[in-house]
PDB file of C-alpha atoms and ligand atoms in Angstrom:
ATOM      1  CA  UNK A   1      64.313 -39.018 126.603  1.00  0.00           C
ATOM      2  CA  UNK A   2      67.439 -40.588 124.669  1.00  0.00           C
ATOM      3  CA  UNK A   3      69.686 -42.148 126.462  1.00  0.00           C
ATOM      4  CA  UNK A   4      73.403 -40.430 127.130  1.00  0.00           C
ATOM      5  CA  UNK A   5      75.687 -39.703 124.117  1.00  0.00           C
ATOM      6  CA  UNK A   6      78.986 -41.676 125.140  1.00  0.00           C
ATOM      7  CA  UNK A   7      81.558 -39.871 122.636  1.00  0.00           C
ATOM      8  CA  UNK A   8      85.285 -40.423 123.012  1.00  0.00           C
ATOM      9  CA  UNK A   9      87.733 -38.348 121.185  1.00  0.00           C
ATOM     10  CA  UNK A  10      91.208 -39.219 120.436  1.00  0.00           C
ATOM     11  CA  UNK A  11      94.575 -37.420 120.984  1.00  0.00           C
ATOM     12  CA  UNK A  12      92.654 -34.452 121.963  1.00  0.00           C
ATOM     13  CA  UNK A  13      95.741 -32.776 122.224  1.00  0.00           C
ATOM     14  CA  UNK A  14      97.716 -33.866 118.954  1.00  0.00           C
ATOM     15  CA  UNK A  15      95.021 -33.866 116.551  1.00  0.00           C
ATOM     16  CA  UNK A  16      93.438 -30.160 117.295  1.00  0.00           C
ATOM     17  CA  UNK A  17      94.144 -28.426 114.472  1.00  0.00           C
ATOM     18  CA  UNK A  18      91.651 -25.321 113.566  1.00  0.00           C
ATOM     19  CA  UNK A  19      89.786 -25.482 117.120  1.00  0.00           C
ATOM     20  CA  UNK A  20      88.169 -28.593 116.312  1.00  0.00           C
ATOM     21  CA  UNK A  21      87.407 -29.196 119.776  1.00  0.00           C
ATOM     22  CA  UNK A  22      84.729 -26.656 118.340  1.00  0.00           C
ATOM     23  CA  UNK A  23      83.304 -30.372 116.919  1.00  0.00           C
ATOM     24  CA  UNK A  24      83.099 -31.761 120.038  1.00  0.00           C
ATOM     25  CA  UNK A  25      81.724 -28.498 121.858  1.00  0.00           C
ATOM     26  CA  UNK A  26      78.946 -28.338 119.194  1.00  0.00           C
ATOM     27  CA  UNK A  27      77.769 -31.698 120.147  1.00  0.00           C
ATOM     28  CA  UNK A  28      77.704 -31.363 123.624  1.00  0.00           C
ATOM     29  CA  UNK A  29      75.879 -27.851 123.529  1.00  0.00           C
ATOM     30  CA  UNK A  30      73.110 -29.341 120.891  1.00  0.00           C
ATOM     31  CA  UNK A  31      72.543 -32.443 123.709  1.00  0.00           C
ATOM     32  CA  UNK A  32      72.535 -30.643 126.353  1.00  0.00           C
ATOM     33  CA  UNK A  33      69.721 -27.960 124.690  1.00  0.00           C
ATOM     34  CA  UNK A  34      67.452 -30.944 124.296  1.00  0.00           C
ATOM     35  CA  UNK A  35      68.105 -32.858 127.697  1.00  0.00           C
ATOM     36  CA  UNK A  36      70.178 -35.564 126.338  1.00  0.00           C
ATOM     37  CA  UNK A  37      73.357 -36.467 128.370  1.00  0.00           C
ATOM     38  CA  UNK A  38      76.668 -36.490 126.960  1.00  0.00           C
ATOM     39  CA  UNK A  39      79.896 -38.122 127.990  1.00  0.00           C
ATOM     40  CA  UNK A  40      82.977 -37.079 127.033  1.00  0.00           C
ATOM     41  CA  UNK A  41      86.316 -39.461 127.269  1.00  0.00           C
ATOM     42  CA  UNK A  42      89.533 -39.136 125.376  1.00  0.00           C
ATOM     43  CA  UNK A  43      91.626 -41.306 124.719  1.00  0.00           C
ATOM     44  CA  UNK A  44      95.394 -40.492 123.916  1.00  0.00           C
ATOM     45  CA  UNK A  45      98.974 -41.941 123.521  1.00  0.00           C
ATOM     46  CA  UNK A  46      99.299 -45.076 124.812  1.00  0.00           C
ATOM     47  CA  UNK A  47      95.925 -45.424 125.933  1.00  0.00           C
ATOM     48  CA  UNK A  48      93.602 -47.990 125.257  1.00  0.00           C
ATOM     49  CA  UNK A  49      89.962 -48.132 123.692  1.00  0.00           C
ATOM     50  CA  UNK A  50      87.198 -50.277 124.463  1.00  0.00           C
ATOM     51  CA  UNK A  51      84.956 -50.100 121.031  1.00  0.00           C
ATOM     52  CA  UNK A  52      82.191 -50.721 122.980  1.00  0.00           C
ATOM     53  CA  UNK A  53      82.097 -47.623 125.557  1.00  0.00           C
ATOM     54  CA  UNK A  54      81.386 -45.025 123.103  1.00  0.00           C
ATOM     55  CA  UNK A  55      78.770 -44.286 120.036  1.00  0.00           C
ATOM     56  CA  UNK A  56      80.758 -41.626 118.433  1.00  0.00           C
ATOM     57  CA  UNK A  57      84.602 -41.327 117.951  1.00  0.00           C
ATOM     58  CA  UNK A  58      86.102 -38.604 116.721  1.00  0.00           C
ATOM     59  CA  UNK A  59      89.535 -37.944 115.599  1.00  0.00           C
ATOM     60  CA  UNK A  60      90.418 -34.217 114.644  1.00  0.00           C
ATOM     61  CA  UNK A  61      93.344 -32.482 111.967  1.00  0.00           C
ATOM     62  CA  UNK A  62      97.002 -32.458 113.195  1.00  0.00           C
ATOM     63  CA  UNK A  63     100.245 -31.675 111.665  1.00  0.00           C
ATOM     64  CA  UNK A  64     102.090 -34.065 109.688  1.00  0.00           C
ATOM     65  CA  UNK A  65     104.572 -34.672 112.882  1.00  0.00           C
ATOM     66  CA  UNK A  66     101.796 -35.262 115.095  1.00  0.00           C
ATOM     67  CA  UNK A  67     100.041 -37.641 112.645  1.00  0.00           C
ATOM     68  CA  UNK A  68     103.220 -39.674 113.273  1.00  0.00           C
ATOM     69  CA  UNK A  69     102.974 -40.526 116.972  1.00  0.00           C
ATOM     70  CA  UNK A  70      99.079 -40.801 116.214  1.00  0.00           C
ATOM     71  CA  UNK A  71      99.617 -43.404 113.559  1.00  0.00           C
ATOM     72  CA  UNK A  72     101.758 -45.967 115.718  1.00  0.00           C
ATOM     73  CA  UNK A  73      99.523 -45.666 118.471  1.00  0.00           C
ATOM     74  CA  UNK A  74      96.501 -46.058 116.630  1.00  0.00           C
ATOM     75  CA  UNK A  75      97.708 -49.904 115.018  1.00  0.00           C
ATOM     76  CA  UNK A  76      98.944 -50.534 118.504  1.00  0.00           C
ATOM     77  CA  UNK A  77      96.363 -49.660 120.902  1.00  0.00           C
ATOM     78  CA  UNK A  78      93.444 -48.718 119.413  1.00  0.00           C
ATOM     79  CA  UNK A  79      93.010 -50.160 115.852  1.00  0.00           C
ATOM     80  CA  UNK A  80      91.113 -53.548 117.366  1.00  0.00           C
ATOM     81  CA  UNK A  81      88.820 -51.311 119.174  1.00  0.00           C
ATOM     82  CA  UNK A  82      87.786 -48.862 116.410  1.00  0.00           C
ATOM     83  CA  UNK A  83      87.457 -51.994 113.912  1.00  0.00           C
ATOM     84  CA  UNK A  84      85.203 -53.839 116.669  1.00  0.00           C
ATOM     85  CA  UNK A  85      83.044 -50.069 117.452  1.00  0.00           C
ATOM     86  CA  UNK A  86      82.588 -49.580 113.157  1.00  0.00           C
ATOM     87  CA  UNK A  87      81.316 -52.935 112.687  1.00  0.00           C
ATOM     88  CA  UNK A  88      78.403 -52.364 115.705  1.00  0.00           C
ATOM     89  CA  UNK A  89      77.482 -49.287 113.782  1.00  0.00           C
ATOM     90  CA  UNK A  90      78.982 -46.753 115.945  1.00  0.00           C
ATOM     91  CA  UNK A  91      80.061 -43.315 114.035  1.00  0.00           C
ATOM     92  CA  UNK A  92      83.919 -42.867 113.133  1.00  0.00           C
ATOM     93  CA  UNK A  93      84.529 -39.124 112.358  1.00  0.00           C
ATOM     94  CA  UNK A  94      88.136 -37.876 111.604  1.00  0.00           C
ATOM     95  CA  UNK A  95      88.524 -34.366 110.202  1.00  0.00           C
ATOM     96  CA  UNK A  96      91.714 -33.914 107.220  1.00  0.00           C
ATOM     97  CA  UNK A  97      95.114 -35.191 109.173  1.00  0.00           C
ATOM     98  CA  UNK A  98      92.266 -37.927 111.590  1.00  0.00           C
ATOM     99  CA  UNK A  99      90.812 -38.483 108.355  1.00  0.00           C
ATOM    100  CA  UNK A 100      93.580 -39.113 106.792  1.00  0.00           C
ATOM    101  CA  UNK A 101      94.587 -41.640 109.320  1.00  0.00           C
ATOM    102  CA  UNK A 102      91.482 -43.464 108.921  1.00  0.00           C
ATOM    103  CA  UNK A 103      92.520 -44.894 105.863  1.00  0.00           C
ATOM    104  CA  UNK A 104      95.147 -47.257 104.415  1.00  0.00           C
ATOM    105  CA  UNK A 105      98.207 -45.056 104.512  1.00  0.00           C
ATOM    106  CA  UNK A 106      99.565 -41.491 104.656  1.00  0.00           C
ATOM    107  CA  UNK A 107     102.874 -41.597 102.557  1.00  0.00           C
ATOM    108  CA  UNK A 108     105.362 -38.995 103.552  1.00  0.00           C
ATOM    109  CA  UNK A 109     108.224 -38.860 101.350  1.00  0.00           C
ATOM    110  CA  UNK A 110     109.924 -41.840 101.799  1.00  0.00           C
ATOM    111  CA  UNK A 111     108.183 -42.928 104.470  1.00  0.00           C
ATOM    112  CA  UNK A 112     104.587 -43.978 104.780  1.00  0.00           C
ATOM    113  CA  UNK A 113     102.442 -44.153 107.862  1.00  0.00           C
ATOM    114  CA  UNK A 114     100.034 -47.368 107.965  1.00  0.00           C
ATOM    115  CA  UNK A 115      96.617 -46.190 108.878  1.00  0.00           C
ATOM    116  CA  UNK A 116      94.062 -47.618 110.890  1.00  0.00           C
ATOM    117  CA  UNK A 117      92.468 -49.130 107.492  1.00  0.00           C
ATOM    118  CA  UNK A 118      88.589 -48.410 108.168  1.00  0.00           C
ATOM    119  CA  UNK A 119      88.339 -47.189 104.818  1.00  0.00           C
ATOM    120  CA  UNK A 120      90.643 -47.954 101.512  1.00  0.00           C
ATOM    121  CA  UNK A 121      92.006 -44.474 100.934  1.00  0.00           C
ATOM    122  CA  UNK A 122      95.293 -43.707 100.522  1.00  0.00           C
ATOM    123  CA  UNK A 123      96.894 -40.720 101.150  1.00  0.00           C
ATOM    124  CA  UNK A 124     100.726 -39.036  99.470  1.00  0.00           C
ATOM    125  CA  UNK A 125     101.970 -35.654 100.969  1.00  0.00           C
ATOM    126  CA  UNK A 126     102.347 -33.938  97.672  1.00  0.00           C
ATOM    127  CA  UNK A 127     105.456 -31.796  96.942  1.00  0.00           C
ATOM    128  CA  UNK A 128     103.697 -29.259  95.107  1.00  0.00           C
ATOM    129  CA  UNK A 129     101.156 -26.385  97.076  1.00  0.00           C
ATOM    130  CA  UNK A 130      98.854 -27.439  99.834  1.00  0.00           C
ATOM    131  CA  UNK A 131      95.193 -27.168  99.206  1.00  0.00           C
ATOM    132  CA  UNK A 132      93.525 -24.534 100.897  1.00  0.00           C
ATOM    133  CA  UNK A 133      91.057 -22.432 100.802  1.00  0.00           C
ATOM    134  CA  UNK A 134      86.810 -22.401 101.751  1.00  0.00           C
ATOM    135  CA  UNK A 135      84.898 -25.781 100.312  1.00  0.00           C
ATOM    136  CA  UNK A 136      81.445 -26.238 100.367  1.00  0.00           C
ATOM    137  CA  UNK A 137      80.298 -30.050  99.103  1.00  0.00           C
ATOM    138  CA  UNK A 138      76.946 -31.319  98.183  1.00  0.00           C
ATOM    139  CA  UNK A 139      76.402 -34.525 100.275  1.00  0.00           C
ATOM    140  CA  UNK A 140      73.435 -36.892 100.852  1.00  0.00           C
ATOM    141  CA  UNK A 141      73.314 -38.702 103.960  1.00  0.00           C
ATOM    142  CA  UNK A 142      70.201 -40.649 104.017  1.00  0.00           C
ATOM    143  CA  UNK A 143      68.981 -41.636 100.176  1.00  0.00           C
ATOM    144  CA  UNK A 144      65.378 -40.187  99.545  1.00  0.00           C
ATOM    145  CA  UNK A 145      66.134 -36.873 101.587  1.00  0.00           C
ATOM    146  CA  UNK A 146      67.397 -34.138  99.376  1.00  0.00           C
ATOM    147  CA  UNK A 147      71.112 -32.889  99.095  1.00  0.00           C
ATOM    148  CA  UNK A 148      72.510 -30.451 101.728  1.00  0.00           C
ATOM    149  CA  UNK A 149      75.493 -28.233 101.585  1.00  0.00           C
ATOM    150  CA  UNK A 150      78.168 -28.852 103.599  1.00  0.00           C
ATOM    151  CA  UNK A 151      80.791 -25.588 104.053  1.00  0.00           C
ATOM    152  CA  UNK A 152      84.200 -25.388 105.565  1.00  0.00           C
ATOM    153  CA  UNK A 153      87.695 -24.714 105.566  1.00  0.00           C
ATOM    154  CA  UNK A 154      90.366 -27.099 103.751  1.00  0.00           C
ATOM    155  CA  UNK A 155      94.491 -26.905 104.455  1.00  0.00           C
ATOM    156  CA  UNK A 156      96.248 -30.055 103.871  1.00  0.00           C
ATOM    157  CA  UNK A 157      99.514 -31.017 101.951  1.00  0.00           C
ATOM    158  CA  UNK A 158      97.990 -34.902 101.348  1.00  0.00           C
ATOM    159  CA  UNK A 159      96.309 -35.662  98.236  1.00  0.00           C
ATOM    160  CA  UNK A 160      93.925 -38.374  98.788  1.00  0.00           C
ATOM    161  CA  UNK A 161      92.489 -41.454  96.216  1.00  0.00           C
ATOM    162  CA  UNK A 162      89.374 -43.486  97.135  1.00  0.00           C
ATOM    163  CA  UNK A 163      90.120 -47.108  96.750  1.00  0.00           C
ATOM    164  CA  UNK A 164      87.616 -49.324  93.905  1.00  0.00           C
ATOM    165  CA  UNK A 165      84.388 -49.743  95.319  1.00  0.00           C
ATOM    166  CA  UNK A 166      84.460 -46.697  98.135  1.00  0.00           C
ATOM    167  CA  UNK A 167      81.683 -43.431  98.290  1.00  0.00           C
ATOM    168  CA  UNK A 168      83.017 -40.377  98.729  1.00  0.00           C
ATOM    169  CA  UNK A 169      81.003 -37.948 101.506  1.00  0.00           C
ATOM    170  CA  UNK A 170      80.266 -35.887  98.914  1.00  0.00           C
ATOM    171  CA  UNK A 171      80.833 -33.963  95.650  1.00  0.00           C
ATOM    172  CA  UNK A 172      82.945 -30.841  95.092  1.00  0.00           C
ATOM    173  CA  UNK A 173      81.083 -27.391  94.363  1.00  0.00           C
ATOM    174  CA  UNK A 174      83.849 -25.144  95.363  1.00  0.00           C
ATOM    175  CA  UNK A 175      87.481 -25.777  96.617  1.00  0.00           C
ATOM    176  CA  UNK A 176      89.619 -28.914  96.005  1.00  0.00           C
ATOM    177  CA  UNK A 177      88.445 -31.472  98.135  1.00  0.00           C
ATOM    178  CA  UNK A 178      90.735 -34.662  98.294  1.00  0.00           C
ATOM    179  CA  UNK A 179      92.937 -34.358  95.476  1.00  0.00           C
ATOM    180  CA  UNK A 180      91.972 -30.916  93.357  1.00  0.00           C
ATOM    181  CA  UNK A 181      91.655 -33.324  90.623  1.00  0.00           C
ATOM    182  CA  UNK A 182      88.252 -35.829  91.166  1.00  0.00           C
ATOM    183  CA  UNK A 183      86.060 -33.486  92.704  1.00  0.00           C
ATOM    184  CA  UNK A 184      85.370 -36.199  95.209  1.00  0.00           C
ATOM    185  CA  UNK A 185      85.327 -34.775  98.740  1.00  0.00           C
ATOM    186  CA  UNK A 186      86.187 -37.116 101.876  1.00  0.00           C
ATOM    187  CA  UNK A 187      84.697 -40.835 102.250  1.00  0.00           C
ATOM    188  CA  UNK A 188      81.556 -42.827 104.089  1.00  0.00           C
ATOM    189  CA  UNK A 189      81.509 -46.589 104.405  1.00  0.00           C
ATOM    190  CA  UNK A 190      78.170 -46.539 106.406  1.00  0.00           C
ATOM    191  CA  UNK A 191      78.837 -44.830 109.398  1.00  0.00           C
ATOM    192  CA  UNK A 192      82.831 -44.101 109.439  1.00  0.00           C
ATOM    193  CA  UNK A 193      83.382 -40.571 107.686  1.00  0.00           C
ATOM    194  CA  UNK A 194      86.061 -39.188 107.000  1.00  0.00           C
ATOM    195  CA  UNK A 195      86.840 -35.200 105.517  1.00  0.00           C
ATOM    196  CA  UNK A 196      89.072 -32.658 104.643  1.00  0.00           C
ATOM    197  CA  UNK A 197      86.822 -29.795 106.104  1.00  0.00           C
ATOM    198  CA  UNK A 198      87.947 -27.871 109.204  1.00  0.00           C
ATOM    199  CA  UNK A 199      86.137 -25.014 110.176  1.00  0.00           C
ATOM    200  CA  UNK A 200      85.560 -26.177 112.283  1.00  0.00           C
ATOM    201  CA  UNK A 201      83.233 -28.891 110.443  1.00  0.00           C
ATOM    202  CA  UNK A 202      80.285 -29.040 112.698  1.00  0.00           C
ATOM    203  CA  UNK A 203      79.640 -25.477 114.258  1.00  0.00           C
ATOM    204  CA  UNK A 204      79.083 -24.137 110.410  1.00  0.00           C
ATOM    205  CA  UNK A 205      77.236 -27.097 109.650  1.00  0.00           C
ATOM    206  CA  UNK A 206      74.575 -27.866 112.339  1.00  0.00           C
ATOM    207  CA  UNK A 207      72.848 -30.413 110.060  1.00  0.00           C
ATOM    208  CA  UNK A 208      75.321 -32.790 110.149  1.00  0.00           C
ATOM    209  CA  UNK A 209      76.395 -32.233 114.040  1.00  0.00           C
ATOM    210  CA  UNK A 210      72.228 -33.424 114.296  1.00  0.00           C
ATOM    211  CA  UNK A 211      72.643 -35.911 112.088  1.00  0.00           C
ATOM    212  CA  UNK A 212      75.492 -37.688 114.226  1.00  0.00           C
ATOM    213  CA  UNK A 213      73.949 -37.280 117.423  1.00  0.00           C
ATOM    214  CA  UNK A 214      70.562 -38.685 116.067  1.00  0.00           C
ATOM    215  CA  UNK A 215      72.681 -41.597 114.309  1.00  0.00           C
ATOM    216  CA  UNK A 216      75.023 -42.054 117.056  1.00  0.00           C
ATOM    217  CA  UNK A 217      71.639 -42.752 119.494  1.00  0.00           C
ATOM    218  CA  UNK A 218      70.032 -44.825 116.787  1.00  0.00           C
ATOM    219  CA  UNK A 219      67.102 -42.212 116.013  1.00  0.00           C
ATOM    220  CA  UNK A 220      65.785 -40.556 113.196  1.00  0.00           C
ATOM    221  CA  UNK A 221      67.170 -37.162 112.873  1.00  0.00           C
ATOM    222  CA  UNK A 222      63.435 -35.823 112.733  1.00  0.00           C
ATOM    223  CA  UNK A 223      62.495 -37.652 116.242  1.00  0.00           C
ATOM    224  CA  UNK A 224      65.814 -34.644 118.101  1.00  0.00           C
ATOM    225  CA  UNK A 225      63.685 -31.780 119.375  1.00  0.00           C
ATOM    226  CA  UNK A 226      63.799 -28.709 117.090  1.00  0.00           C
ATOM    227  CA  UNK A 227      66.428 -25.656 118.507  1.00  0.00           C
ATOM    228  CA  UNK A 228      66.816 -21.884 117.829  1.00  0.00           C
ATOM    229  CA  UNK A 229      68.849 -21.925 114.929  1.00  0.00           C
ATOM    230  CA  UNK A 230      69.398 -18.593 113.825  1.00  0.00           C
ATOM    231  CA  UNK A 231      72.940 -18.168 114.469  1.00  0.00           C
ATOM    232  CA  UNK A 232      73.789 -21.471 113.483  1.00  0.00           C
ATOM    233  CA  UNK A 233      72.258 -20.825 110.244  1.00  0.00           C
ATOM    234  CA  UNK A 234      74.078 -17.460 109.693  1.00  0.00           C
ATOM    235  CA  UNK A 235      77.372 -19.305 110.313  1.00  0.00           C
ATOM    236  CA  UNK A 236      76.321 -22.160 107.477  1.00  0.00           C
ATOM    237  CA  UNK A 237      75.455 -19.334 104.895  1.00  0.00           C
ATOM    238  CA  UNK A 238      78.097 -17.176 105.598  1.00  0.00           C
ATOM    239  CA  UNK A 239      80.258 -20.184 105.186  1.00  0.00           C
ATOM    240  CA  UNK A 240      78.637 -21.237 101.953  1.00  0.00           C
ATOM    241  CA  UNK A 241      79.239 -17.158 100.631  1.00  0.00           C
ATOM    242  CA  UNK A 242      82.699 -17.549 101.425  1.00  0.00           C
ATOM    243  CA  UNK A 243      83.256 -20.799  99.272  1.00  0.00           C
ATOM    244  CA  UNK A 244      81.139 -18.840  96.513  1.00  0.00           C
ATOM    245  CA  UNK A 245      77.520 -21.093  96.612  1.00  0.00           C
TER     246      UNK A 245
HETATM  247  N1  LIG B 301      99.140 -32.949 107.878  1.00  0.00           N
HETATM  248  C1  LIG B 301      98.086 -33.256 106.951  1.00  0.00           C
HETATM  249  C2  LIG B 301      98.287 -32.605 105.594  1.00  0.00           C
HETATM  250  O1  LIG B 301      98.905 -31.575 105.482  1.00  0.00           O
HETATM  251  C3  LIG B 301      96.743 -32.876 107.553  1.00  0.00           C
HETATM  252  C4  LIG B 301      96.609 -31.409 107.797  1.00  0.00           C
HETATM  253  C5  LIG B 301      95.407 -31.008 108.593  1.00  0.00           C
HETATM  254  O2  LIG B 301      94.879 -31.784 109.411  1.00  0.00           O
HETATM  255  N2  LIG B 301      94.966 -29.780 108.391  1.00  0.00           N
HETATM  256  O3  LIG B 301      97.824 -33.129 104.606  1.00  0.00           O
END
């Protein structure tokens, strides 16, 4: 049996936009059907992080004013430790505002957060409408396995441009994904992800919550123990319907 999946989720309360604690719910139910222990910390203002306690961090959506005490604390307290967890290989998942965040900047009006600069993106709050709506993207996480669907829920005012030389998660099929413009959706440098899709994310898209956990442990995702899926898979394809694929 795997060992215990140590995840630690930050600002719990702050960034928790859309229910996605739903994320973090999804991943402990899916262990704990196949026997596999799971730890949950958080970690929140002022709090420290040790990069190496934890194989999964995840950082959910928030509000712009939120995103502000998040962004100070992160370069203060936590940026060393989520630099030190990426380069061990340990997943980085932060949903719109965490995703956001995970990047080089958030500029708001005059003012622009610093982020915690995993990943060259860089986000402006745009004056015009926010972007929302159902999204469904067409990603591919491991080359040589085919393309899966990824559905969910997008709301955000930031309009966000992948630096030279960065992957997006995936590709846009429906919806506007990080700017309406490149139909480029979210980013991956190995295993830090970021996304604009609430939902929340991982209880319409099973796959991927697998696909973490199995990464997160270091196994292939074909070595987790199969689960009744049924009503997972309803939830994926009725949120693929609603995004129109
Ligand atoms: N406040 C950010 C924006 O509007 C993120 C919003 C969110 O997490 N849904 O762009």
């Amino acid at each position: 049996m795997p060992e215990d999946l140590r995840v630690c989720a930050l600002y719990p309360e702050l960034m928790n936009i859309y229910a996605d604690r739903g994320n973090l719910l999804v991943l402990e139910r899916r262990c704990a059907w196949r026997g596999i222990g799971f730890r949950l910390t958080s970690s929140g203002l002022g709090e420290p992080l040790d990069g190496d306690a934890h194989d999964l961090f995840y950082l959910g959506g928030g509000q712009d004013r939120d995103q502000l005490l998040c962004a100070e604390d992160l370069l203060r307290h936590k940026r060393n430790g989520l630099h030190a967890a990426a380069a061990r290989g340990a997943l980085v998942l932060g949903v719109c505002g965490g995703y956001q965040l995970l990047g080089s900047s958030y500029a708001l009006g005059e003012e622009e957060l610093p982020g915690v600069g995993l990943v060259d993106v860089r986000t402006v709050r745009h004056p015009g409408p926010r972007l929302i709506g159902n999204v469904a993207i067409e990603v591919t996480l491991d080359p040589g396995r085919p393309a899966r669907v990824l559905a969910g829920f997008e709301n955000h005012g930031g309009r966000t441009r992948l630096g030279p030389g960065e992957q997006p998660l995936g590709r846009v099929l429906r919806g506007h994904g990080n700017d309406g413009r490149s139909g480029l959706e979210g980013v991956r440098r190995g295993n830090v992800i970021g996304t604009y899709l609430h939902g929340p994310l991982l209880p319409k898209n099973i796959w991927l919550a697998d696909w973490l956990i199995a990464t997160a442990l270091g196994l292939s995702v074909d070595a987790l123990a199969p689960l009744d899926d049924a009503l997972e898979q309803q939830a994926h394809m009725g949120a693929r319907s609603a995004a129109g694929v």
